[in-house]
Amino acid sequence: MKFLIWLFSAFLYLYPVEFRKAFAAEMQADFLEALQAAAAEGWFAMLRLFASEIADLPGNLIHLHWTDRDPFPFDRPRSDSFENIAGTRRAGLLAGLPHLLYPLSLFLPLITSAGLGLPVTARPAQFTFWFITAVVLVFAWSRGWPRWSSSWIGYALVFALEQFNAIGFEGWGARFVFIIWLVLTGFTLLRMSRRDWLSCLLVILPVTPMWLWWTSIPATEGILAKAMLFASIGVSVFVAVAAVVRIGRWQTAALMLLAVLLAVGLPAAPGAGVEGASALLVYLGRPSNAPDLGISQFFILFLLTAPLWMLAVWRNANRQQQRG
Amino acid sequence: METPEEIQPQPPLTEPTYFILLSLAPGPSHGYAMMKDVYELSQGRVSLSTGTLYTALKRLLEGGWIERSDGSSDRSEEGGRQRKAYQLTLLGSRILKAEVQRLEGLVTAAQLRSIGNTS
């Protein structure tokens, strides 16, 4: 009987916090009373009682977690989506963390293989990163999608893009899945922008560096210095995003993120000629071994996010005008 | 809160909701007493788990159909444990009556076609 009571108490932790605060003590007391009554009829009656609790559990949890709560509170428009709210240090750390972990999951295996002579095993590192992302997103959902979770939502979109890419479509098929992904991303961004522009910018941030880190993997294979260069880029994004969330001003965020995109995105520009070097510097210095900058891919990605930036600027200008 | 005069047409109640309201019709009651009452009222057909009961109670409280009873705490004989009791609000009573009338209407319709008339 004690074991069943312990198990029942453990299952109570699956209920939402508010519900637990309001009813857990009563539920425990009622279950105890029902169990004592069932004990008089034998252990089979006790097991039947416990089984009925377990059988009803999924339905009740879905109802309480999903129906009673707004699963996407970021969809709820706020009175002022440009409101400047300074974040805590922990929020900054959590917001920046995926930008540190993702390049590590990509390049750490290369670093260890080149530096320590270990075999290249990228999959466990990437799987661990996506698993952590999933856990953090569940945690963020239970906390009502705080601002720091925006970076993780951005990486969830990256994950979706990776999966679409893994399907292996070519030609029109590839374009079609990319359009689906764009619609999904646009839908998420536009709805988030109704609540908080800063979060919106943080969501889009991972896409460009991710794309270019991703395409740079073959060029870095087996070369320790290059792998470390790209992994260290993650540190700069981490610091920038942590600062953005800590400061909490969307204008500062827009400038810092733009700077990060320029600094981070360009080093891996395909066809830059000098692998691992900044295409911008290569372009400015015009070295002889840089035949074609080929930054069009990066430029397209930048243009894809441009409407969002311009819309934010336009909306904020309108807001300032109305206040004036 | 909605006044009885403003009651909107309700969809048919689910069986657990109907029996919970019915068990509270005579007066305030607490969780375990409701579970037993529902079992007896439904002739053993509806057996509420604590999870289902309190999920329903939460929804009924939010809807203003029931409320916590003011003199709600009674003490069980053996444990001296305080228990919270619930009672129907005026709105809850009206909704229950409306549901009973709806069910009566259904039975009357069946009787008009001599279905379910055992006499």
GROMACS .gro file of C-alpha atoms in nm:
model
  443
    1MET     CA    1   0.000   0.000   0.000
    2LYS     CA    2   0.284   0.235   0.089
    3PHE     CA    3   0.438   0.178  -0.253
    4LEU     CA    4   0.110   0.265  -0.430
    5ILE     CA    5   0.075   0.582  -0.222
    6TRP     CA    6   0.435   0.677  -0.303
    7LEU     CA    7   0.374   0.610  -0.673
    8PHE     CA    8   0.053   0.812  -0.670
    9SER     CA    9   0.235   1.103  -0.503
   10ALA     CA   10   0.508   1.083  -0.766
   11PHE     CA   11   0.253   1.097  -1.048
   12LEU     CA   12   0.104   1.413  -0.896
   13TYR     CA   13   0.421   1.595  -1.006
   14LEU     CA   14   0.310   1.549  -1.366
   15TYR     CA   15   0.020   1.787  -1.312
   16PRO     CA   16   0.063   2.162  -1.374
   17VAL     CA   17   0.207   2.354  -1.078
   18GLU     CA   18  -0.104   2.566  -1.020
   19PHE     CA   19  -0.329   2.264  -1.026
   20ARG     CA   20  -0.100   2.081  -0.787
   21LYS     CA   21  -0.098   2.369  -0.544
   22ALA     CA   22  -0.477   2.385  -0.544
   23PHE     CA   23  -0.571   2.017  -0.535
   24ALA     CA   24  -0.275   1.782  -0.468
   25ALA     CA   25  -0.331   1.758  -0.092
   26GLU     CA   26  -0.701   1.680  -0.141
   27MET     CA   27  -0.626   1.427  -0.414
   28GLN     CA   28  -0.372   1.251  -0.196
   29ALA     CA   29  -0.611   1.237   0.098
   30ASP     CA   30  -0.897   1.108  -0.117
   31PHE     CA   31  -0.677   0.847  -0.281
   32LEU     CA   32  -0.558   0.730   0.060
   33GLU     CA   33  -0.916   0.700   0.180
   34ALA     CA   34  -1.022   0.512  -0.134
   35LEU     CA   35  -0.720   0.283  -0.101
   36GLN     CA   36  -0.800   0.202   0.259
   37ALA     CA   37  -1.156   0.114   0.158
   38ALA     CA   38  -1.026  -0.101  -0.129
   39ALA     CA   39  -0.778  -0.275   0.105
   40ALA     CA   40  -1.073  -0.428   0.289
   41GLU     CA   41  -1.166  -0.605  -0.037
   42GLY     CA   42  -0.813  -0.735  -0.101
   43TRP     CA   43  -0.505  -0.647  -0.303
   44PHE     CA   44  -0.683  -0.695  -0.635
   45ALA     CA   45  -0.927  -0.412  -0.552
   46MET     CA   46  -0.630  -0.191  -0.456
   47LEU     CA   47  -0.459  -0.260  -0.785
   48ARG     CA   48  -0.782  -0.195  -0.976
   49LEU     CA   49  -0.818   0.141  -0.801
   50PHE     CA   50  -0.460   0.236  -0.884
   51ALA     CA   51  -0.501   0.117  -1.244
   52SER     CA   52  -0.806   0.340  -1.290
   53GLU     CA   53  -0.598   0.638  -1.171
   54ILE     CA   54  -0.323   0.556  -1.419
   55ALA     CA   55  -0.570   0.495  -1.702
   56ASP     CA   56  -0.724   0.841  -1.654
   57LEU     CA   57  -0.389   1.015  -1.613
   58PRO     CA   58  -0.298   1.084  -1.980
   59GLY     CA   59  -0.638   1.232  -2.063
   60ASN     CA   60  -0.637   1.453  -1.755
   61LEU     CA   61  -0.281   1.569  -1.815
   62ILE     CA   62  -0.351   1.656  -2.177
   63HIS     CA   63  -0.661   1.844  -2.073
   64LEU     CA   64  -0.487   2.038  -1.798
   65HIS     CA   65  -0.160   2.108  -1.978
   66TRP     CA   66  -0.292   2.170  -2.326
   67THR     CA   67  -0.659   2.274  -2.317
   68ASP     CA   68  -0.653   2.482  -2.002
   69ARG     CA   69  -0.329   2.659  -2.086
   70ASP     CA   70  -0.239   2.859  -2.387
   71PRO     CA   71   0.030   2.644  -2.549
   72PHE     CA   72   0.165   2.938  -2.747
   73PRO     CA   73   0.145   3.241  -2.519
   74PHE     CA   74   0.388   3.423  -2.749
   75ASP     CA   75   0.091   3.446  -2.981
   76ARG     CA   76  -0.081   3.672  -2.730
   77PRO     CA   77  -0.028   4.035  -2.839
   78ARG     CA   78   0.126   4.256  -2.574
   79SER     CA   79   0.022   4.619  -2.539
   80ASP     CA   80   0.374   4.728  -2.636
   81SER     CA   81   0.580   4.476  -2.829
   82PHE     CA   82   0.878   4.718  -2.824
   83GLU     CA   83   0.885   4.738  -2.447
   84ASN     CA   84   1.241   4.739  -2.313
   85ILE     CA   85   1.275   4.481  -2.039
   86ALA     CA   86   1.617   4.408  -1.893
   87GLY     CA   87   1.677   4.039  -1.837
   88THR     CA   88   1.851   3.864  -1.551
   89ARG     CA   89   2.199   3.716  -1.583
   90ARG     CA   90   2.052   3.370  -1.591
   91ALA     CA   91   1.817   3.470  -1.874
   92GLY     CA   92   2.113   3.607  -2.069
   93LEU     CA   93   2.310   3.289  -2.011
   94LEU     CA   94   2.022   3.066  -2.117
   95ALA     CA   95   1.957   3.275  -2.428
   96GLY     CA   96   2.320   3.263  -2.535
   97LEU     CA   97   2.387   2.900  -2.449
   98PRO     CA   98   2.257   2.733  -2.768
   99HIS     CA   99   2.485   2.955  -2.978
  100LEU     CA  100   2.777   2.811  -2.786
  101LEU     CA  101   2.655   2.453  -2.787
  102TYR     CA  102   2.555   2.425  -3.152
  103PRO     CA  103   2.895   2.509  -3.306
  104LEU     CA  104   3.055   2.293  -3.038
  105SER     CA  105   2.834   2.002  -3.143
  106LEU     CA  106   2.946   2.061  -3.503
  107PHE     CA  107   3.315   2.134  -3.455
  108LEU     CA  108   3.417   1.971  -3.128
  109PRO     CA  109   3.435   1.627  -3.294
  110LEU     CA  110   3.663   1.780  -3.558
  111ILE     CA  111   3.875   1.945  -3.292
  112THR     CA  112   3.909   1.622  -3.096
  113SER     CA  113   3.983   1.420  -3.408
  114ALA     CA  114   4.254   1.660  -3.523
  115GLY     CA  115   4.392   1.754  -3.181
  116LEU     CA  116   4.366   1.423  -2.999
  117GLY     CA  117   4.365   1.183  -3.290
  118LEU     CA  118   4.024   1.046  -3.196
  119PRO     CA  119   3.788   0.917  -3.467
  120VAL     CA  120   3.533   1.169  -3.600
  121THR     CA  121   3.199   1.102  -3.433
  122ALA     CA  122   2.976   1.397  -3.503
  123ARG     CA  123   2.643   1.226  -3.455
  124PRO     CA  124   2.644   1.179  -3.075
  125ALA     CA  125   2.737   1.545  -3.023
  126GLN     CA  126   2.463   1.670  -3.251
  127PHE     CA  127   2.208   1.428  -3.112
  128THR     CA  128   2.292   1.550  -2.760
  129PHE     CA  129   2.245   1.911  -2.870
  130TRP     CA  130   1.902   1.843  -3.021
  131PHE     CA  131   1.802   1.643  -2.716
  132ILE     CA  132   1.901   1.933  -2.486
  133THR     CA  133   1.709   2.169  -2.716
  134ALA     CA  134   1.395   1.955  -2.687
  135VAL     CA  135   1.423   1.941  -2.306
  136VAL     CA  136   1.480   2.317  -2.281
  137LEU     CA  137   1.181   2.386  -2.508
  138VAL     CA  138   0.955   2.174  -2.288
  139PHE     CA  139   1.087   2.365  -1.985
  140ALA     CA  140   1.033   2.699  -2.166
  141TRP     CA  141   0.679   2.596  -2.258
  142SER     CA  142   0.603   2.516  -1.893
  143ARG     CA  143   0.734   2.865  -1.804
  144GLY     CA  144   0.520   3.043  -2.065
  145TRP     CA  145   0.795   3.093  -2.328
  146PRO     CA  146   1.014   3.354  -2.158
  147ARG     CA  147   1.234   3.575  -2.375
  148TRP     CA  148   1.547   3.361  -2.329
  149SER     CA  149   1.370   3.071  -2.498
  150SER     CA  150   1.369   3.259  -2.832
  151SER     CA  151   1.720   3.138  -2.919
  152TRP     CA  152   1.614   2.778  -2.857
  153ILE     CA  153   1.301   2.826  -3.071
  154GLY     CA  154   1.536   2.953  -3.343
  155TYR     CA  155   1.742   2.635  -3.317
  156ALA     CA  156   1.422   2.427  -3.331
  157LEU     CA  157   1.361   2.592  -3.669
  158VAL     CA  158   1.719   2.505  -3.765
  159PHE     CA  159   1.646   2.146  -3.665
  160ALA     CA  160   1.336   2.147  -3.887
  161LEU     CA  161   1.548   2.276  -4.176
  162GLU     CA  162   1.806   2.003  -4.118
  163GLN     CA  163   1.535   1.738  -4.124
  164PHE     CA  164   1.388   1.877  -4.445
  165ASN     CA  165   1.735   1.874  -4.594
  166ALA     CA  166   1.796   1.519  -4.473
  167ILE     CA  167   1.498   1.399  -4.676
  168GLY     CA  168   1.727   1.447  -4.972
  169PHE     CA  169   1.495   1.612  -5.220
  170GLU     CA  170   1.655   1.765  -5.524
  171GLY     CA  171   1.546   2.027  -5.774
  172TRP     CA  172   1.184   2.135  -5.733
  173GLY     CA  173   1.134   1.897  -5.440
  174ALA     CA  174   1.410   2.073  -5.246
  175ARG     CA  175   1.263   2.413  -5.330
  176PHE     CA  176   0.920   2.296  -5.218
  177VAL     CA  177   1.039   2.178  -4.874
  178PHE     CA  178   1.240   2.497  -4.836
  179ILE     CA  179   0.924   2.699  -4.907
  180ILE     CA  180   0.738   2.494  -4.644
  181TRP     CA  181   1.015   2.574  -4.398
  182LEU     CA  182   1.002   2.943  -4.489
  183VAL     CA  183   0.626   2.950  -4.430
  184LEU     CA  184   0.673   2.779  -4.092
  185THR     CA  185   0.946   3.025  -3.996
  186GLY     CA  186   0.751   3.327  -4.122
  187PHE     CA  187   0.443   3.215  -3.934
  188THR     CA  188   0.641   3.177  -3.608
  189LEU     CA  189   0.818   3.511  -3.652
  190LEU     CA  190   0.514   3.715  -3.741
  191ARG     CA  191   0.316   3.580  -3.449
  192MET     CA  192   0.604   3.634  -3.208
  193SER     CA  193   0.648   3.990  -3.331
  194ARG     CA  194   0.302   4.071  -3.198
  195ARG     CA  195   0.434   4.002  -2.853
  196ASP     CA  196   0.798   4.097  -2.850
  197TRP     CA  197   1.022   4.220  -3.130
  198LEU     CA  198   1.338   4.139  -2.944
  199SER     CA  199   1.237   3.775  -2.912
  200CYS     CA  200   1.157   3.776  -3.279
  201LEU     CA  201   1.507   3.894  -3.367
  202LEU     CA  202   1.660   3.632  -3.139
  203VAL     CA  203   1.462   3.359  -3.314
  204ILE     CA  204   1.591   3.450  -3.657
  205LEU     CA  205   1.950   3.491  -3.541
  206PRO     CA  206   2.059   3.125  -3.544
  207VAL     CA  207   1.955   3.070  -3.904
  208THR     CA  208   2.231   3.255  -4.089
  209PRO     CA  209   2.533   3.149  -3.881
  210MET     CA  210   2.398   2.796  -3.866
  211TRP     CA  211   2.370   2.776  -4.242
  212LEU     CA  212   2.721   2.897  -4.294
  213TRP     CA  213   2.876   2.693  -4.014
  214TRP     CA  214   2.705   2.397  -4.162
  215THR     CA  215   2.837   2.452  -4.511
  216SER     CA  216   3.187   2.509  -4.374
  217ILE     CA  217   3.222   2.166  -4.212
  218PRO     CA  218   3.382   1.993  -4.512
  219ALA     CA  219   3.641   2.271  -4.541
  220THR     CA  220   3.744   2.237  -4.177
  221GLU     CA  221   3.768   1.861  -4.160
  222GLY     CA  222   4.090   1.751  -4.003
  223ILE     CA  223   4.224   2.105  -3.967
  224LEU     CA  224   4.242   2.197  -3.601
  225ALA     CA  225   4.293   2.571  -3.640
  226LYS     CA  226   3.997   2.617  -3.870
  227ALA     CA  227   3.765   2.406  -3.656
  228MET     CA  228   3.868   2.611  -3.352
  229LEU     CA  229   3.810   2.934  -3.542
  230PHE     CA  230   3.453   2.839  -3.624
  231ALA     CA  231   3.386   2.705  -3.275
  232SER     CA  232   3.516   3.030  -3.128
  233ILE     CA  233   3.265   3.222  -3.338
  234GLY     CA  234   3.002   3.058  -3.120
  235VAL     CA  235   3.159   3.229  -2.820
  236SER     CA  236   3.114   3.572  -2.980
  237VAL     CA  237   2.748   3.501  -3.062
  238PHE     CA  238   2.696   3.369  -2.710
  239VAL     CA  239   2.835   3.687  -2.555
  240ALA     CA  240   2.636   3.913  -2.790
  241VAL     CA  241   2.305   3.736  -2.729
  242ALA     CA  242   2.359   3.720  -2.353
  243ALA     CA  243   2.426   4.095  -2.355
  244VAL     CA  244   2.123   4.163  -2.573
  245VAL     CA  245   1.890   3.979  -2.335
  246ARG     CA  246   2.052   4.136  -2.031
  247ILE     CA  247   2.020   4.491  -2.173
  248GLY     CA  248   1.673   4.420  -2.308
  249ARG     CA  249   1.659   4.710  -2.557
  250TRP     CA  250   1.548   4.597  -2.899
  251GLN     CA  251   1.737   4.874  -3.082
  252THR     CA  252   2.063   4.764  -2.920
  253ALA     CA  253   1.971   4.409  -3.004
  254ALA     CA  254   1.911   4.491  -3.370
  255LEU     CA  255   2.252   4.659  -3.401
  256MET     CA  256   2.442   4.389  -3.214
  257LEU     CA  257   2.276   4.110  -3.403
  258LEU     CA  258   2.341   4.279  -3.735
  259ALA     CA  259   2.706   4.312  -3.638
  260VAL     CA  260   2.719   3.948  -3.538
  261LEU     CA  261   2.559   3.838  -3.863
  262LEU     CA  262   2.812   4.032  -4.064
  263ALA     CA  263   3.108   3.917  -3.859
  264VAL     CA  264   2.999   3.559  -3.817
  265GLY     CA  265   2.831   3.488  -4.142
  266LEU     CA  266   3.091   3.606  -4.380
  267PRO     CA  267   3.392   3.395  -4.273
  268ALA     CA  268   3.228   3.086  -4.413
  269ALA     CA  269   3.096   3.242  -4.731
  270PRO     CA  270   3.108   2.971  -4.993
  271GLY     CA  271   3.368   3.033  -5.259
  272ALA     CA  272   3.550   3.293  -5.053
  273GLY     CA  273   3.874   3.153  -5.185
  274VAL     CA  274   4.056   3.154  -4.852
  275GLU     CA  275   3.884   2.897  -4.633
  276GLY     CA  276   3.819   3.021  -4.285
  277ALA     CA  277   3.916   3.380  -4.359
  278SER     CA  278   3.664   3.662  -4.346
  279ALA     CA  279   3.521   3.716  -4.691
  280LEU     CA  280   3.473   4.081  -4.602
  281LEU     CA  281   3.844   4.121  -4.529
  282VAL     CA  282   3.933   3.921  -4.834
  283TYR     CA  283   3.711   4.150  -5.037
  284LEU     CA  284   3.856   4.467  -4.888
  285GLY     CA  285   4.214   4.349  -4.923
  286ARG     CA  286   4.154   4.192  -5.263
  287PRO     CA  287   4.428   3.929  -5.230
  288SER     CA  288   4.533   3.764  -5.547
  289ASN     CA  289   4.411   3.423  -5.439
  290ALA     CA  290   4.048   3.538  -5.398
  291PRO     CA  291   3.909   3.496  -5.746
  292ASP     CA  292   3.540   3.505  -5.668
  293LEU     CA  293   3.385   3.618  -5.344
  294GLY     CA  294   3.062   3.427  -5.402
  295ILE     CA  295   2.883   3.570  -5.104
  296SER     CA  296   2.549   3.549  -5.282
  297GLN     CA  297   2.431   3.263  -5.063
  298PHE     CA  298   2.492   3.465  -4.750
  299PHE     CA  299   2.333   3.767  -4.911
  300ILE     CA  300   2.018   3.576  -4.996
  301LEU     CA  301   1.990   3.459  -4.638
  302PHE     CA  302   2.038   3.813  -4.517
  303LEU     CA  303   1.771   3.939  -4.757
  304LEU     CA  304   1.530   3.675  -4.634
  305THR     CA  305   1.544   3.823  -4.287
  306ALA     CA  306   1.553   4.182  -4.410
  307PRO     CA  307   1.173   4.231  -4.423
  308LEU     CA  308   1.161   4.148  -4.056
  309TRP     CA  309   1.426   4.405  -3.967
  310MET     CA  310   1.269   4.671  -4.184
  311LEU     CA  311   0.921   4.600  -4.048
  312ALA     CA  312   1.055   4.634  -3.694
  313VAL     CA  313   1.214   4.969  -3.777
  314TRP     CA  314   0.900   5.091  -3.953
  315ARG     CA  315   0.671   4.981  -3.670
  316ASN     CA  316   0.892   5.147  -3.412
  317ALA     CA  317   0.905   5.469  -3.615
  318ASN     CA  318   0.525   5.473  -3.631
  319ARG     CA  319   0.509   5.417  -3.259
  320GLN     CA  320   0.747   5.706  -3.190
  321GLN     CA  321   0.541   5.929  -3.421
  322GLN     CA  322   0.218   5.844  -3.240
  323ARG     CA  323   0.380   5.920  -2.906
  324GLY     CA  324   0.514   6.249  -3.038
  325MET     CA  325  -2.011   3.567  -1.281
  326GLU     CA  326  -2.308   3.470  -1.496
  327THR     CA  327  -2.646   3.515  -1.328
  328PRO     CA  328  -2.909   3.243  -1.367
  329GLU     CA  329  -3.114   3.472  -1.589
  330GLU     CA  330  -2.822   3.501  -1.830
  331ILE     CA  331  -2.758   3.128  -1.874
  332GLN     CA  332  -2.657   3.054  -2.227
  333PRO     CA  333  -2.774   2.729  -2.389
  334GLN     CA  334  -2.528   2.460  -2.274
  335PRO     CA  335  -2.415   2.159  -2.472
  336PRO     CA  336  -2.519   1.829  -2.311
  337LEU     CA  337  -2.317   1.761  -1.997
  338THR     CA  338  -2.070   1.475  -1.990
  339GLU     CA  339  -2.161   1.189  -1.760
  340PRO     CA  340  -1.897   1.267  -1.496
  341THR     CA  341  -1.997   1.636  -1.489
  342TYR     CA  342  -2.365   1.548  -1.468
  343PHE     CA  343  -2.313   1.304  -1.180
  344ILE     CA  344  -2.079   1.542  -0.993
  345LEU     CA  345  -2.341   1.817  -1.009
  346LEU     CA  346  -2.608   1.568  -0.910
  347SER     CA  347  -2.407   1.453  -0.610
  348LEU     CA  348  -2.377   1.814  -0.494
  349ALA     CA  349  -2.749   1.883  -0.539
  350PRO     CA  350  -2.848   1.788  -0.183
  351GLY     CA  351  -2.575   2.002  -0.026
  352PRO     CA  352  -2.198   2.055   0.017
  353SER     CA  353  -1.976   1.752  -0.019
  354HIS     CA  354  -1.604   1.671  -0.028
  355GLY     CA  355  -1.399   1.480  -0.282
  356TYR     CA  356  -1.411   1.123  -0.157
  357ALA     CA  357  -1.782   1.147  -0.069
  358MET     CA  358  -1.849   1.268  -0.424
  359MET     CA  359  -1.654   0.975  -0.571
  360LYS     CA  360  -1.863   0.728  -0.371
  361ASP     CA  361  -2.186   0.912  -0.445
  362VAL     CA  362  -2.122   0.921  -0.819
  363TYR     CA  363  -2.048   0.548  -0.816
  364GLU     CA  364  -2.377   0.475  -0.640
  365LEU     CA  365  -2.586   0.722  -0.841
  366SER     CA  366  -2.460   0.572  -1.166
  367GLN     CA  367  -2.520   0.221  -1.033
  368GLY     CA  368  -2.152   0.140  -1.063
  369ARG     CA  369  -2.121   0.258  -1.423
  370VAL     CA  370  -1.919   0.575  -1.356
  371SER     CA  371  -1.618   0.531  -1.131
  372LEU     CA  372  -1.428   0.858  -1.094
  373SER     CA  373  -1.056   0.858  -1.033
  374THR     CA  374  -0.923   1.140  -0.818
  375GLY     CA  375  -0.753   1.287  -1.125
  376THR     CA  376  -1.075   1.301  -1.325
  377LEU     CA  377  -1.273   1.432  -1.028
  378TYR     CA  378  -1.039   1.721  -0.953
  379THR     CA  379  -0.987   1.806  -1.320
  380ALA     CA  380  -1.366   1.838  -1.344
  381LEU     CA  381  -1.391   2.030  -1.015
  382LYS     CA  382  -1.131   2.279  -1.136
  383ARG     CA  383  -1.328   2.340  -1.455
  384LEU     CA  384  -1.656   2.373  -1.263
  385LEU     CA  385  -1.498   2.616  -1.015
  386GLU     CA  386  -1.362   2.829  -1.300
  387GLY     CA  387  -1.700   2.823  -1.472
  388GLY     CA  388  -1.872   2.935  -1.152
  389TRP     CA  389  -2.091   2.625  -1.147
  390ILE     CA  390  -1.964   2.521  -0.803
  391GLU     CA  391  -1.781   2.696  -0.520
  392ARG     CA  392  -1.595   2.603  -0.208
  393SER     CA  393  -1.834   2.582   0.081
  394ASP     CA  394  -1.782   2.853   0.347
  395GLY     CA  395  -1.811   2.617   0.639
  396SER     CA  396  -1.627   2.379   0.419
  397SER     CA  397  -1.388   2.205   0.649
  398ASP     CA  398  -1.514   1.901   0.823
  399ARG     CA  399  -1.301   1.648   1.005
  400SER     CA  400  -1.285   1.283   0.927
  401GLU     CA  401  -1.332   1.069   1.231
  402GLU     CA  402  -1.008   0.876   1.217
  403GLY     CA  403  -0.747   1.122   1.099
  404GLY     CA  404  -0.875   1.460   1.215
  405ARG     CA  405  -0.786   1.575   0.864
  406GLN     CA  406  -0.939   1.896   0.733
  407ARG     CA  407  -1.132   1.847   0.411
  408LYS     CA  408  -1.256   2.102   0.168
  409ALA     CA  409  -1.617   2.080   0.063
  410TYR     CA  410  -1.780   2.205  -0.254
  411GLN     CA  411  -2.134   2.319  -0.322
  412LEU     CA  412  -2.344   2.414  -0.622
  413THR     CA  413  -2.382   2.781  -0.707
  414LEU     CA  414  -2.712   2.917  -0.830
  415LEU     CA  415  -2.577   2.896  -1.183
  416GLY     CA  416  -2.475   2.533  -1.129
  417SER     CA  417  -2.822   2.447  -0.994
  418ARG     CA  418  -2.986   2.607  -1.297
  419ILE     CA  419  -2.761   2.421  -1.536
  420LEU     CA  420  -2.830   2.091  -1.361
  421LYS     CA  421  -3.206   2.154  -1.376
  422ALA     CA  422  -3.182   2.242  -1.744
  423GLU     CA  423  -2.991   1.919  -1.809
  424VAL     CA  424  -3.248   1.713  -1.621
  425GLN     CA  425  -3.526   1.876  -1.828
  426ARG     CA  426  -3.334   1.801  -2.146
  427LEU     CA  427  -3.297   1.436  -2.046
  428GLU     CA  428  -3.665   1.418  -1.954
  429GLY     CA  429  -3.748   1.556  -2.298
  430LEU     CA  430  -3.540   1.283  -2.460
  431VAL     CA  431  -3.711   1.012  -2.257
  432THR     CA  432  -4.055   1.159  -2.334
  433ALA     CA  433  -3.974   1.155  -2.704
  434ALA     CA  434  -3.870   0.789  -2.679
  435GLN     CA  435  -4.189   0.705  -2.491
  436LEU     CA  436  -4.399   0.867  -2.763
  437ARG     CA  437  -4.263   0.602  -2.997
  438SER     CA  438  -4.313   0.333  -2.735
  439ILE     CA  439  -3.940   0.278  -2.709
  440GLY     CA  440  -3.816   0.206  -2.362
  441ASN     CA  441  -4.173   0.182  -2.226
  442THR     CA  442  -4.165  -0.145  -2.041
  443SER     CA  443  -4.521  -0.130  -1.910
   0.00000   0.00000   0.00000
